[in-house]
N, CA, C and O of each residue as an XYZ file, in Angstrom:
904
protein
N      69.225    165.106     14.096
C      68.526    166.276     14.626
C      69.444    167.491     14.560
O      70.611    167.414     14.946
N      68.912    168.626     14.066
C      69.733    169.811     13.919
C      70.012    170.454     15.275
O      69.335    170.183     16.267
N      71.025    171.309     15.284
C      71.380    172.011     16.516
C      70.224    172.872     16.997
O      69.964    172.947     18.198
N      69.520    173.529     16.065
C      68.398    174.388     16.436
C      67.266    173.567     17.057
O      66.649    173.985     18.037
N      67.004    172.400     16.479
C      65.980    171.518     17.045
C      66.381    171.067     18.441
O      65.545    171.005     19.342
N      67.659    170.752     18.620
C      68.160    170.371     19.948
C      67.907    171.479     20.963
O      67.493    171.216     22.092
N      68.159    172.716     20.552
C      67.980    173.851     21.460
C      66.513    174.026     21.845
O      66.194    174.279     23.007
N      65.623    173.889     20.858
C      64.187    174.007     21.135
C      63.739    172.873     22.052
O      62.982    173.089     22.997
N      64.213    171.670     21.764
C      63.868    170.508     22.588
C      64.302    170.724     24.038
O      63.528    170.493     24.967
N      65.539    171.167     24.221
C      66.063    171.385     25.572
C      65.261    172.447     26.306
O      64.950    172.290     27.486
N      64.926    173.531     25.610
C      64.152    174.614     26.229
C      62.773    174.131     26.654
O      62.345    174.380     27.781
N      62.074    173.436     25.750
C      60.730    172.952     26.064
C      60.763    171.912     27.181
O      59.903    171.907     28.062
N      61.751    171.044     27.136
C      61.872    170.017     28.172
C      62.052    170.656     29.548
O      61.423    170.238     30.520
N      62.907    171.660     29.622
C      63.138    172.328     30.903
C      61.887    173.072     31.367
O      61.597    173.111     32.562
N      61.151    173.658     30.433
C      59.921    174.353     30.804
C      58.884    173.373     31.347
O      58.153    173.689     32.286
N      58.826    172.189     30.753
C      57.900    171.164     31.240
C      58.336    170.682     32.615
O      57.524    170.599     33.537
N      59.624    170.363     32.752
C      60.132    169.841     34.013
C      60.071    170.879     35.126
O      59.873    170.540     36.293
N      60.242    172.148     34.755
C      60.243    173.203     35.760
C      58.869    173.718     36.120
O      58.730    174.540     37.026
N      57.833    173.238     35.411
C      56.483    173.653     35.750
C      56.003    174.896     35.041
O      54.874    175.335     35.263
N      56.845    175.485     34.179
C      56.392    176.642     33.412
C      55.303    176.234     32.431
O      54.407    177.019     32.121
N      55.387    175.006     31.948
C      54.311    174.405     31.160
C      53.679    173.339     32.045
O      54.303    172.319     32.338
N      52.459    173.572     32.464
C      51.812    172.720     33.460
C      51.205    171.471     32.830
O      50.948    171.454     31.626
N      50.970    170.418     33.630
C      50.305    169.216     33.123
C      48.977    169.552     32.450
O      48.177    170.322     32.981
N      48.755    168.967     31.277
C      47.549    169.139     30.459
C      47.445    170.516     29.801
O      46.424    170.833     29.190
N      48.487    171.331     29.919
C      48.496    172.623     29.220
C      48.800    172.397     27.743
O      49.661    171.589     27.396
N      48.089    173.114     26.876
C      48.314    172.963     25.442
C      49.609    173.653     25.029
O      49.923    174.746     25.500
N      50.353    172.998     24.143
C      51.601    173.549     23.611
C      51.406    173.766     22.112
O      51.228    172.808     21.359
N      51.440    175.028     21.683
C      51.162    175.364     20.292
C      52.453    175.689     19.544
O      53.282    176.470     20.010
N      52.600    175.072     18.379
C      53.802    175.275     17.574
C      54.062    176.746     17.288
O      55.169    177.247     17.488
N      53.024    177.431     16.817
C      53.217    178.817     16.393
C      53.602    179.727     17.559
O      54.393    180.655     17.395
N      53.038    179.455     18.733
C      53.354    180.262     19.913
C      54.797    180.042     20.347
O      55.511    180.998     20.650
N      55.228    178.775     20.378
C      56.600    178.454     20.770
C      57.588    179.041     19.766
O      58.621    179.591     20.150
N      57.263    178.920     18.473
C      58.147    179.451     17.432
C      58.331    180.958     17.591
O      59.436    181.477     17.430
N      57.244    181.653     17.908
C      57.319    183.106     18.082
C      58.123    183.471     19.323
O      58.940    184.391     19.288
N      57.892    182.750     20.421
C      58.603    183.036     21.670
C      60.104    182.802     21.542
O      60.908    183.554     22.093
N      60.474    181.748     20.807
C      61.891    181.392     20.681
C      62.538    181.998     19.435
O      63.734    181.832     19.195
N      61.718    182.709     18.645
C      62.209    183.372     17.434
C      62.847    182.373     16.466
O      63.962    182.573     15.983
N      62.112    181.297     16.199
C      62.557    180.282     15.245
C      61.373    179.931     14.343
O      60.239    180.332     14.606
N      61.653    179.179     13.279
C      60.568    178.723     12.413
C      59.827    177.572     13.095
O      60.269    177.065     14.126
N      58.710    177.167     12.518
C      57.922    176.095     13.119
C      58.545    174.719     12.879
O      58.201    173.761     13.570
N      59.458    174.609     11.907
C      60.040    173.298     11.587
C      60.813    172.688     12.760
O      60.541    171.543     13.120
N      61.772    173.409     13.378
C      62.466    172.820     14.528
C      61.548    172.632     15.735
O      61.751    171.720     16.535
N      60.539    173.493     15.865
C      59.587    173.335     16.969
C      58.803    172.042     16.790
O      58.606    171.292     17.746
N      58.357    171.784     15.563
C      57.600    170.561     15.287
C      58.456    169.323     15.559
O      57.983    168.348     16.145
N      59.719    169.370     15.129
C      60.616    168.230     15.348
C      60.865    168.008     16.839
O      60.888    166.871     17.310
N      61.051    169.101     17.575
C      61.283    168.992     19.020
C      60.052    168.442     19.728
O      60.171    167.621     20.637
N      58.870    168.893     19.313
C      57.634    168.412     19.928
C      57.390    166.942     19.614
O      56.861    166.207     20.448
N      57.773    166.513     18.422
C      57.657    165.088     18.087
C      58.525    164.242     19.012
O      58.114    163.175     19.467
N      59.727    164.732     19.281
C      60.624    163.995     20.179
C      60.076    163.977     21.603
O      60.144    162.951     22.280
N      59.534    165.102     22.059
C      58.946    165.164     23.396
C      57.744    164.229     23.516
O      57.484    163.669     24.581
N      57.021    164.068     22.417
C      55.897    163.127     22.404
C      56.408    161.696     22.528
O      55.837    160.890     23.262
N      57.486    161.382     21.810
C      58.082    160.044     21.918
C      58.620    159.796     23.324
O      58.594    158.669     23.819
N      59.109    160.864     23.963
C      59.633    160.743     25.329
C      58.525    160.585     26.363
O      58.791    160.244     27.516
N      57.278    160.832     25.948
C      56.162    160.734     26.882
C      55.882    162.012     27.644
O      55.068    162.017     28.568
N      56.548    163.104     27.268
C      56.352    164.374     27.970
C      55.218    165.201     27.363
O      54.681    166.097     28.014
N      54.861    164.898     26.124
C      53.698    165.503     25.480
C      52.790    164.386     24.974
O      53.243    163.270     24.719
N      51.506    164.700     24.832
C      50.587    163.765     24.180
C      49.724    164.548     23.197
O      49.517    165.751     23.358
N      49.226    163.857     22.186
C      48.420    164.510     21.153
C      46.972    164.046     21.227
O      46.684    162.888     21.530
N      46.073    164.978     20.944
C      44.658    164.656     20.802
C      44.230    165.065     19.404
O      44.449    166.201     18.981
N      43.614    164.127     18.690
C      43.208    164.382     17.311
C      42.282    165.601     17.228
O      41.267    165.686     17.919
N      42.665    166.527     16.371
C      41.852    167.708     16.154
C      42.029    168.804     17.190
O      41.454    169.883     17.053
N      42.824    168.538     18.232
C      42.998    169.538     19.297
C      44.436    170.013     19.430
O      44.669    171.184     19.730
N      45.407    169.126     19.213
C      46.799    169.540     19.311
C      47.582    168.760     20.346
O      47.210    167.646     20.714
N      48.685    169.361     20.818
C      49.595    168.709     21.764
C      49.454    169.318     23.151
O      49.217    170.516     23.304
N      49.607    168.456     24.167
C      49.444    168.876     25.552
C      50.547    168.257     26.413
O      51.119    167.224     26.066
N      50.832    168.911     27.543
C      51.829    168.392     28.483
C      51.250    167.177     29.200
O      50.136    167.225     29.722
N      52.007    166.102     29.221
C      51.545    164.869     29.866
C      51.461    165.041     31.376
O      52.318    165.672     31.995
N      50.421    164.472     31.948
C      50.274    164.451     33.405
C      50.721    163.087     33.924
O      50.603    162.080     33.227
N      51.229    163.064     35.142
C      51.685    161.823     35.762
C      50.703    161.427     36.851
O      50.259    162.274     37.627
N      50.356    160.131     36.916
C      49.512    159.702     38.025
C      50.383    159.428     39.248
O      51.610    159.421     39.161
N      49.735    159.203     40.382
C      50.464    159.056     41.643
C      51.426    157.879     41.620
O      52.542    157.977     42.131
N      51.004    156.768     41.030
C      51.883    155.593     40.961
C      53.123    155.879     40.119
O      54.220    155.439     40.464
N      52.956    156.623     39.005
C      54.099    157.009     38.170
C      55.109    157.807     38.994
O      56.313    157.552     38.958
N      54.581    158.772     39.729
C      55.439    159.662     40.510
C      56.205    158.885     41.579
O      57.415    159.050     41.730
N      55.494    158.042     42.314
C      56.145    157.268     43.370
C      57.205    156.334     42.794
O      58.288    156.188     43.361
N      56.890    155.707     41.672
C      57.826    154.768     41.053
C      59.123    155.453     40.658
O      60.211    154.945     40.928
N      59.004    156.613     40.015
C      60.199    157.323     39.563
C      60.997    157.847     40.750
O      62.228    157.821     40.731
N      60.307    158.323     41.782
C      61.026    158.817     42.948
C      61.764    157.698     43.674
O      62.868    157.909     44.177
N      61.169    156.518     43.731
C      61.865    155.400     44.363
C      63.151    155.073     43.604
O      64.173    154.745     44.206
N      63.086    155.166     42.275
C      64.290    154.954     41.470
C      65.312    156.058     41.731
O      66.505    155.795     41.880
N      64.823    157.303     41.783
C      65.726    158.422     42.068
C      66.405    158.256     43.419
O      67.603    158.503     43.553
N      65.642    157.838     44.413
C      66.203    157.683     45.758
C      67.341    156.663     45.749
O      68.402    156.902     46.326
N      67.114    155.533     45.097
C      68.151    154.499     45.046
C      69.394    154.992     44.304
O      70.519    154.805     44.768
N      69.181    155.620     43.152
C      70.299    156.022     42.304
C      71.043    157.224     42.878
O      72.270    157.212     42.972
N      70.296    158.264     43.262
C      70.957    159.489     43.723
C      71.551    159.345     45.120
O      72.545    159.997     45.441
N      70.953    158.500     45.949
C      71.546    158.266     47.268
C      72.884    157.545     47.122
O      73.851    157.856     47.817
N      72.921    156.575     46.204
C      74.184    155.891     45.921
C      75.199    156.879     45.353
O      76.371    156.859     45.728
N      74.742    157.741     44.446
C      75.641    158.725     43.841
C      76.181    159.703     44.884
O      77.352    160.079     44.836
N      75.335    160.115     45.823
C      75.785    161.041     46.868
C      76.878    160.400     47.716
O      77.865    161.046     48.066
N      76.690    159.114     48.043
C      77.712    158.408     48.810
C      79.025    158.309     48.057
O      80.097    158.507     48.630
N      78.935    158.001     46.763
C      80.154    157.922     45.945
C      80.816    159.291     45.802
O      82.042    159.399     45.786
N      79.990    160.336     45.697
C      80.541    161.694     45.584
C      81.344    162.057     46.827
O      82.356    162.753     46.736
N      80.891    161.586     47.987
C      81.628    161.858     49.225
C      83.021    161.231     49.189
O      83.944    161.718     49.841
N      83.163    160.153     48.427
C      84.453    159.462     48.330
C      85.302    159.962     47.164
O      86.528    159.861     47.200
N      84.648    160.504     46.124
C      85.353    160.760     44.871
C      85.368    162.213     44.404
O      86.101    162.546     43.473
N      84.589    163.071     45.020
C      84.494    164.456     44.536
C      85.832    165.174     44.628
O      86.570    165.021     45.601
N      86.130    165.955     43.604
C      87.335    166.775     43.612
C      87.067    168.063     44.395
O      85.908    168.427     44.592
N      88.108    168.752     44.841
C      87.902    170.043     45.513
C      87.108    171.024     44.650
O      86.285    171.781     45.164
N      87.353    171.010     43.344
C      86.618    171.910     42.449
C      85.129    171.575     42.434
O      84.290    172.475     42.469
N      84.803    170.293     42.384
C      83.396    169.890     42.377
C      82.709    170.255     43.692
O      81.558    170.691     43.696
N      83.408    170.078     44.792
C      82.844    170.457     46.095
C      82.600    171.962     46.140
O      81.569    172.411     46.642
N      83.536    172.735     45.622
C      83.360    174.189     45.575
C      82.174    174.574     44.694
O      81.436    175.505     45.015
N      81.992    173.856     43.585
C      80.858    174.136     42.705
C      79.537    173.832     43.404
O      78.586    174.606     43.303
N      79.479    172.703     44.113
C      78.271    172.356     44.861
C      77.961    173.419     45.912
O      76.809    173.809     46.098
N      79.005    173.877     46.591
C      78.832    174.922     47.597
C      78.338    176.215     46.951
O      77.488    176.910     47.508
N      78.872    176.530     45.783
C      78.461    177.745     45.073
C      76.989    177.679     44.674
O      76.255    178.652     44.852
N      76.547    176.530     44.131
C      75.140    176.387     43.744
C      74.233    176.491     44.968
O      73.187    177.139     44.921
N      74.636    175.852     46.058
C      73.850    175.893     47.285
C      73.758    177.317     47.829
O      72.691    177.760     48.254
N      74.876    178.024     47.813
C      74.907    179.402     48.309
C      74.044    180.320     47.453
O      73.351    181.192     47.978
N      74.084    180.125     46.132
C      73.254    180.936     45.236
C      71.775    180.699     45.498
O      70.981    181.639     45.484
N      71.399    179.431     45.738
C      70.000    179.135     46.046
C      69.575    179.808     47.343
O      68.481    180.366     47.428
N      70.440    179.755     48.357
C      70.144    180.424     49.626
C      69.919    181.918     49.421
O      68.990    182.501     49.980
N      70.778    182.526     48.615
C      70.684    183.962     48.364
C      69.392    184.307     47.621
O      68.747    185.311     47.921
N      69.021    183.471     46.657
C      67.785    183.703     45.902
C      66.559    183.581     46.799
O      65.615    184.362     46.679
N      66.574    182.601     47.697
C      65.458    182.440     48.631
C      65.370    183.641     49.569
O      64.277    184.097     49.905
N      66.518    184.145     49.985
C      66.548    185.265     50.932
C      66.098    186.572     50.292
O      65.335    187.328     50.892
N      66.571    186.842     49.065
C      66.309    188.143     48.441
C      65.073    188.152     47.545
O      64.457    189.198     47.344
N      64.711    186.985     47.006
C      63.529    186.842     46.144
C      63.468    187.886     45.021
O      62.497    188.639     44.939
N      64.483    187.941     44.158
C      64.429    188.867     43.017
C      63.392    188.388     42.000
O      62.862    187.284     42.119
N      63.114    189.211     41.019
C      62.145    188.829     39.989
C      62.599    187.548     39.285
O      63.757    187.422     38.886
N      61.676    186.611     39.140
C      61.989    185.348     38.484
C      62.858    184.420     39.310
O      63.520    183.539     38.760
N      62.866    184.605     40.629
C      63.802    183.838     41.461
C      63.510    182.338     41.486
O      64.433    181.535     41.620
N      62.235    181.946     41.358
C      61.918    180.517     41.392
C      62.526    179.782     40.194
O      63.041    178.672     40.328
N      62.458    180.409     39.042
C      63.066    179.816     37.847
C      64.580    179.709     38.021
O      65.189    178.724     37.604
N      65.181    180.719     38.634
C      66.632    180.713     38.850
C      67.027    179.643     39.868
O      68.060    178.991     39.719
N      66.202    179.464     40.901
C      66.470    178.403     41.876
C      66.388    177.044     41.199
O      67.213    176.165     41.446
N      65.384    176.880     40.342
C      65.217    175.616     39.624
C      66.472    175.277     38.824
O      66.909    174.126     38.802
N      67.047    176.278     38.171
C      68.247    176.051     37.365
C      69.447    175.711     38.246
O      70.220    174.810     37.919
N      69.610    176.428     39.367
C      70.715    176.128     40.280
C      70.561    174.729     40.879
O      71.549    174.020     41.074
N      69.333    174.342     41.167
C      69.075    173.008     41.700
C      69.443    171.935     40.678
O      70.030    170.910     41.024
N      69.093    172.181     39.421
C      69.439    171.238     38.359
C      70.959    171.088     38.250
O      71.471    169.975     38.129
N      71.668    172.206     38.295
C      73.126    172.168     38.218
C      73.723    171.445     39.424
O      74.701    170.708     39.292
N      73.132    171.658     40.591
C      73.606    171.002     41.814
C      73.531    169.483     41.665
O      74.504    168.778     41.930
N      72.367    168.987     41.237
C      72.177    167.538     41.161
C      73.026    166.905     40.056
O      73.535    165.797     40.227
N      73.180    167.588     38.939
C      74.010    167.032     37.874
C      75.493    167.071     38.248
O      76.249    166.169     37.887
N      75.908    168.108     38.966
C      77.299    168.178     39.422
C      77.581    167.071     40.427
O      78.643    166.448     40.393
N      76.632    166.830     41.316
C      76.791    165.744     42.286
C      76.920    164.403     41.563
O      77.737    163.562     41.941
N      76.110    164.212     40.525
C      76.187    162.960     39.765
C      77.545    162.832     39.080
O      78.126    161.748     39.045
N      78.047    163.934     38.537
C      79.381    163.910     37.921
C      80.447    163.558     38.956
O      81.389    162.821     38.666
N      80.286    164.096     40.164
C      81.266    163.859     41.223
C      81.307    162.395     41.648
O      82.321    161.926     42.165
N      80.206    161.672     41.432
C      80.174    160.244     41.773
C      81.071    159.430     40.850
O      81.521    158.340     41.202
N      81.326    159.977     39.658
C      82.196    159.335     38.664
C      81.775    157.888     38.375
O      82.589    156.965     38.384
N      80.482    157.732     38.120
C      79.944    156.425     37.745
C      79.140    156.598     36.461
O      78.046    157.162     36.483
N      79.675    156.119     35.353
C      78.991    156.278     34.075
C      77.661    155.539     34.048
O      76.706    155.996     33.420
N      77.597    154.402     34.727
C      76.342    153.642     34.746
C      75.247    154.417     35.470
O      74.128    154.535     34.970
N      75.574    154.944     36.651
C      74.583    155.722     37.394
C      74.173    156.965     36.613
O      72.993    157.314     36.568
N      75.141    157.627     36.003
C      74.849    158.847     35.248
C      73.914    158.562     34.082
O      73.007    159.346     33.803
N      74.134    157.441     33.401
C      73.297    157.088     32.256
C      71.863    156.814     32.697
O      70.913    157.227     32.031
N      71.710    156.118     33.814
C      70.371    155.802     34.318
C      69.672    157.059     34.822
O      68.468    157.232     34.634
N      70.441    157.930     35.464
C      69.860    159.104     36.128
C      69.593    160.267     35.183
O      68.957    161.242     35.583
N      70.057    160.191     33.957
C      69.998    161.337     33.047
C      68.601    161.938     32.958
O      68.451    163.160     32.998
N      67.583    161.102     32.840
C      66.214    161.600     32.752
C      65.529    161.677     34.109
O      64.663    162.525     34.322
N      65.915    160.791     35.029
C      65.210    160.713     36.304
C      65.412    161.926     37.189
O      64.547    162.235     38.008
N      66.536    162.626     37.047
C      66.829    163.751     37.930
C      65.743    164.814     37.840
O      65.431    165.457     38.843
N      65.162    165.011     36.661
C      64.164    166.057     36.503
C      62.735    165.534     36.553
O      61.831    166.274     36.938
N      62.509    164.294     36.181
C      61.165    163.738     36.168
C      60.790    163.289     37.569
O      61.670    162.799     38.277
N      59.554    163.418     38.020
C      58.465    164.096     37.357
C      58.075    165.358     38.095
O      56.886    165.653     38.207
N      59.028    166.105     38.597
C      58.687    167.311     39.341
C      58.320    168.397     38.347
O      59.077    169.347     38.149
N      57.161    168.257     37.724
C      56.785    169.166     36.655
C      56.297    170.506     37.183
O      55.909    171.369     36.396
N      56.307    170.697     38.489
C      55.954    171.991     39.056
C      57.141    172.555     39.816
O      57.282    173.771     39.940
N      57.985    171.686     40.320
C      59.221    172.105     40.954
C      59.014    173.024     42.139
O      58.084    172.833     42.922
N      59.886    174.030     42.279
C      59.848    174.917     43.433
C      58.636    175.843     43.426
O      58.387    176.540     44.410
N      57.879    175.860     42.330
C      56.701    176.713     42.251
C      55.631    176.291     43.259
O      54.761    177.093     43.598
N      55.679    175.059     43.737
C      54.662    174.583     44.676
C      55.117    174.723     46.123
O      54.330    174.473     47.036
N      56.372    175.116     46.358
C      56.931    175.096     47.704
C      56.438    176.261     48.552
O      56.372    177.401     48.092
N      56.093    175.951     49.809
C      55.859    176.998     50.794
C      57.223    177.506     51.266
O      58.259    176.944     50.910
N      57.214    178.561     52.059
C      58.475    179.079     52.598
C      59.166    178.018     53.455
O      60.388    177.874     53.413
N      58.376    177.280     54.229
C      58.939    176.215     55.072
C      59.539    175.097     54.221
O      60.623    174.597     54.521
N      58.834    174.709     53.160
C      59.350    173.679     52.252
C      60.668    174.126     51.625
O      61.617    173.351     51.511
N      60.702    175.393     51.221
C      61.892    175.928     50.568
C      63.093    175.913     51.513
O      64.189    175.506     51.127
N      62.881    176.356     52.744
C      63.975    176.378     53.714
C      64.473    174.968     54.011
O      65.675    174.749     54.167
N      63.556    174.023     54.088
C      63.950    172.633     54.341
C      64.833    172.115     53.206
O      65.852    171.469     53.447
N      64.435    172.404     51.974
C      65.212    171.961     50.821
C      66.599    172.597     50.810
O      67.588    171.927     50.514
N      66.672    173.890     51.132
C      67.966    174.568     51.171
C      68.869    173.960     52.249
O      70.073    173.801     52.049
N      68.268    173.624     53.393
C      69.040    172.985     54.465
C      69.612    171.646     54.004
O      70.753    171.306     54.320
N      68.811    170.894     53.257
C      69.282    169.604     52.746
C      70.486    169.789     51.822
O      71.453    169.031     51.892
N      70.417    170.805     50.954
C      71.535    171.044     50.038
C      72.809    171.398     50.809
O      73.893    170.905     50.497
N      72.662    172.252     51.811
C      73.841    172.619     52.609
C      74.416    171.400     53.324
O      75.633    171.226     53.396
N      73.527    170.560     53.851
C      73.990    169.383     54.584
C      74.653    168.370     53.648
O      75.610    167.696     54.028
N      74.135    168.270     52.425
C      74.766    167.391     51.436
C      76.190    167.842     51.129
O      77.110    167.028     51.063
N      76.357    169.142     50.942
C      77.699    169.668     50.666
C      78.634    169.348     51.833
O      79.779    168.947     51.629
N      78.138    169.529     53.049
C      78.964    169.251     54.233
C      79.357    167.773     54.289
O      80.517    167.444     54.541
N      78.389    166.886     54.054
C      78.667    165.447     54.117
C      79.693    165.034     53.065
O      80.571    164.212     53.330
N      79.573    165.610     51.875
C      80.525    165.293     50.803
C      81.900    165.875     51.122
O      82.927    165.242     50.875
N      81.905    167.074     51.668
C      83.178    167.737     51.989
C      83.982    166.958     53.023
O      85.208    166.888     52.931
N      83.296    166.366     54.016
C      84.019    165.619     55.056
C      84.241    164.163     54.651
O      84.860    163.397     55.390
N      83.732    163.781     53.471
C      84.003    162.451     52.939
C      83.224    161.325     53.584
O      83.698    160.190     53.624
N      82.013    161.625     54.101
C      81.210    160.592     54.762
C      80.204    159.988     53.786
O      79.199    160.616     53.450
N      80.479    158.779     53.338
C      79.620    158.114     52.358
C      78.213    157.880     52.907
O      77.228    158.213     52.248
N      78.113    157.312     54.104
C      76.803    156.997     54.679
C      75.996    158.261     54.962
O      74.794    158.309     54.702
N      76.654    159.267     55.489
C      75.992    160.539     55.815
C      75.404    161.165     54.551
O      74.237    161.558     54.536
N      76.204    161.257     53.501
C      75.742    161.864     52.253
C      74.575    161.082     51.663
O      73.607    161.669     51.178
N      74.670    159.761     51.707
C      73.601    158.920     51.168
C      72.298    159.115     51.933
O      71.229    159.205     51.329
N      72.384    159.181     53.261
C      71.183    159.349     54.085
C      70.539    160.717     53.871
O      69.315    160.826     53.812
N      71.359    161.757     53.754
C      70.808    163.101     53.532
C      70.070    163.160     52.199
O      68.994    163.752     52.107
N      70.644    162.547     51.170
C      69.977    162.546     49.869
C      68.652    161.788     49.935
O      67.665    162.203     49.326
N      68.630    160.686     50.669
C      67.388    159.927     50.821
C      66.307    160.780     51.475
O      65.172    160.822     51.002
N      66.660    161.457     52.559
C      65.704    162.326     53.257
C      65.251    163.465     52.341
O      64.069    163.806     52.302
N      66.190    164.043     51.612
C      65.891    165.160     50.704
C      64.851    164.754     49.661
O      63.879    165.475     49.436
N      65.055    163.614     49.033
C      64.142    163.187     47.979
C      62.804    162.714     48.526
O      61.772    162.909     47.885
N      62.806    162.094     49.705
C      61.528    161.690     50.298
C      60.714    162.919     50.708
O      59.490    162.921     50.576
N      61.376    163.948     51.196
C      60.680    165.191     51.543
C      60.101    165.842     50.288
O      58.987    166.365     50.310
N      60.864    165.806     49.195
C      60.389    166.363     47.929
C      59.154    165.613     47.442
O      58.182    166.225     46.999
N      59.197    164.290     47.526
C      58.055    163.478     47.110
C      56.819    163.803     47.943
O      55.730    163.973     47.394
N      56.976    163.892     49.254
C      55.838    164.202     50.125
C      55.243    165.565     49.792
O      54.022    165.713     49.732
N      56.097    166.555     49.577
C      55.623    167.896     49.232
C      54.836    167.869     47.932
O      53.774    168.482     47.821
N      55.368    167.156     46.955
C      54.710    167.073     45.650
C      53.345    166.401     45.763
O      52.368    166.886     45.192
N      53.269    165.289     46.495
C      52.011    164.545     46.602
C      50.960    165.321     47.390
O      49.774    165.270     47.062
N      51.390    166.038     48.427
C      50.450    166.865     49.196
C      49.858    167.954     48.303
O      48.652    168.199     48.316
N      50.729    168.604     47.526
C      50.256    169.645     46.610
C      49.322    169.056     45.557
O      48.299    169.651     45.218
N      49.682    167.888     45.048
C      48.878    167.240     44.010
C      47.475    166.925     44.527
O      46.483    167.172     43.843
N      47.403    166.376     45.743
C      46.101    166.040     46.326
C      45.267    167.299     46.565
O      44.061    167.311     46.318
N      45.923    168.355     47.047
C      45.225    169.616     47.290
C      44.657    170.181     45.999
O      43.519    170.648     45.965
N      45.457    170.138     44.932
C      45.013    170.672     43.646
C      43.864    169.844     43.079
O      42.922    170.395     42.509
N      43.939    168.521     43.233
C      42.862    167.659     42.745
C      41.563    167.931     43.498
O      40.487    167.953     42.900
N      41.666    168.138     44.819
C      40.471    168.448     45.612
C      39.870    169.788     45.206
O      38.649    169.941     45.161
N      40.737    170.761     44.909
C      40.252    172.068     44.463
C      39.533    171.949     43.128
O      38.511    172.600     42.908
N      40.071    171.111     42.231
C      39.429    170.906     40.929
C      38.057    170.258     41.093
O      37.099    170.626     40.413
N      37.975    169.280     42.012
C      36.698    168.608     42.261
C      35.675    169.594     42.814
O      34.523    169.613     42.383
N      36.108    170.418     43.777
C      35.199    171.405     44.370
C      34.732    172.425     43.339
O      33.581    172.860     43.357
N      35.651    172.804     42.430
C      35.296    173.770     41.393
C      34.255    173.183     40.450
O      33.301    173.860     40.068
N      34.444    171.913     40.074
C      33.471    171.270     39.183
C      32.106    171.163     39.850
O      31.076    171.375     39.209
N      32.100    170.831     41.144
C      30.836    170.710     41.870
C      30.126    172.060     41.975
O      28.899    172.134     41.910
N      30.913    173.122     42.138
C      30.312    174.448     42.301
C      29.687    174.966     41.016
O      28.846    175.864     41.046
N      30.101    174.395     39.879
C      29.565    174.852     38.592
C      28.390    174.005     38.121
O      27.778    174.301     37.095
N      28.073    172.941     38.877
C      26.944    172.081     38.494
C      25.609    172.751     38.808
O      24.553    172.172     38.552
């Protein structure tokens, strides 16, 4: 795979995971190529890989669309995330370097500032800081096995991410990040593991509540048009 294809793949993957491309939204080669200022060849190759990854699906005669996850899929992946990331958080409390702790604190502080000031595009920026936070924490655990397993799970399947959060949800998530940094800084394995468990379970609940609300709205809309 060429470097350009890798770049397109990474961009599209992040857009899907971050909710910029919503479930069942059509993804058009020509539109993506124009937006990213590349030819359609690397876009086609990247979309083929995303299809193999299960993040896109094709319909004959219609094109490619963002894959939707059912409730069982979401719960299953989150249960895996909880086991893996909670273990990683505990290990990070034992193994993180001062530099890694400072980086985690920096990402957490930036997210707090973005929530407070709400500049243009702040949700996308929070999503990126959150991604960096979780990957840095995984690095701090210094476990190649956990990192290999978690590589895809960290982002899946929050395909809407912070875009669905209320102000209360957002503040709760920010509090969890601050508490995780504190637990890791003081070297408490159990504390860090428990905070991560609560953080991910809260994220799952928020996602499922939003999902149910959106499904009910879709049902009501269909009924109103009959």
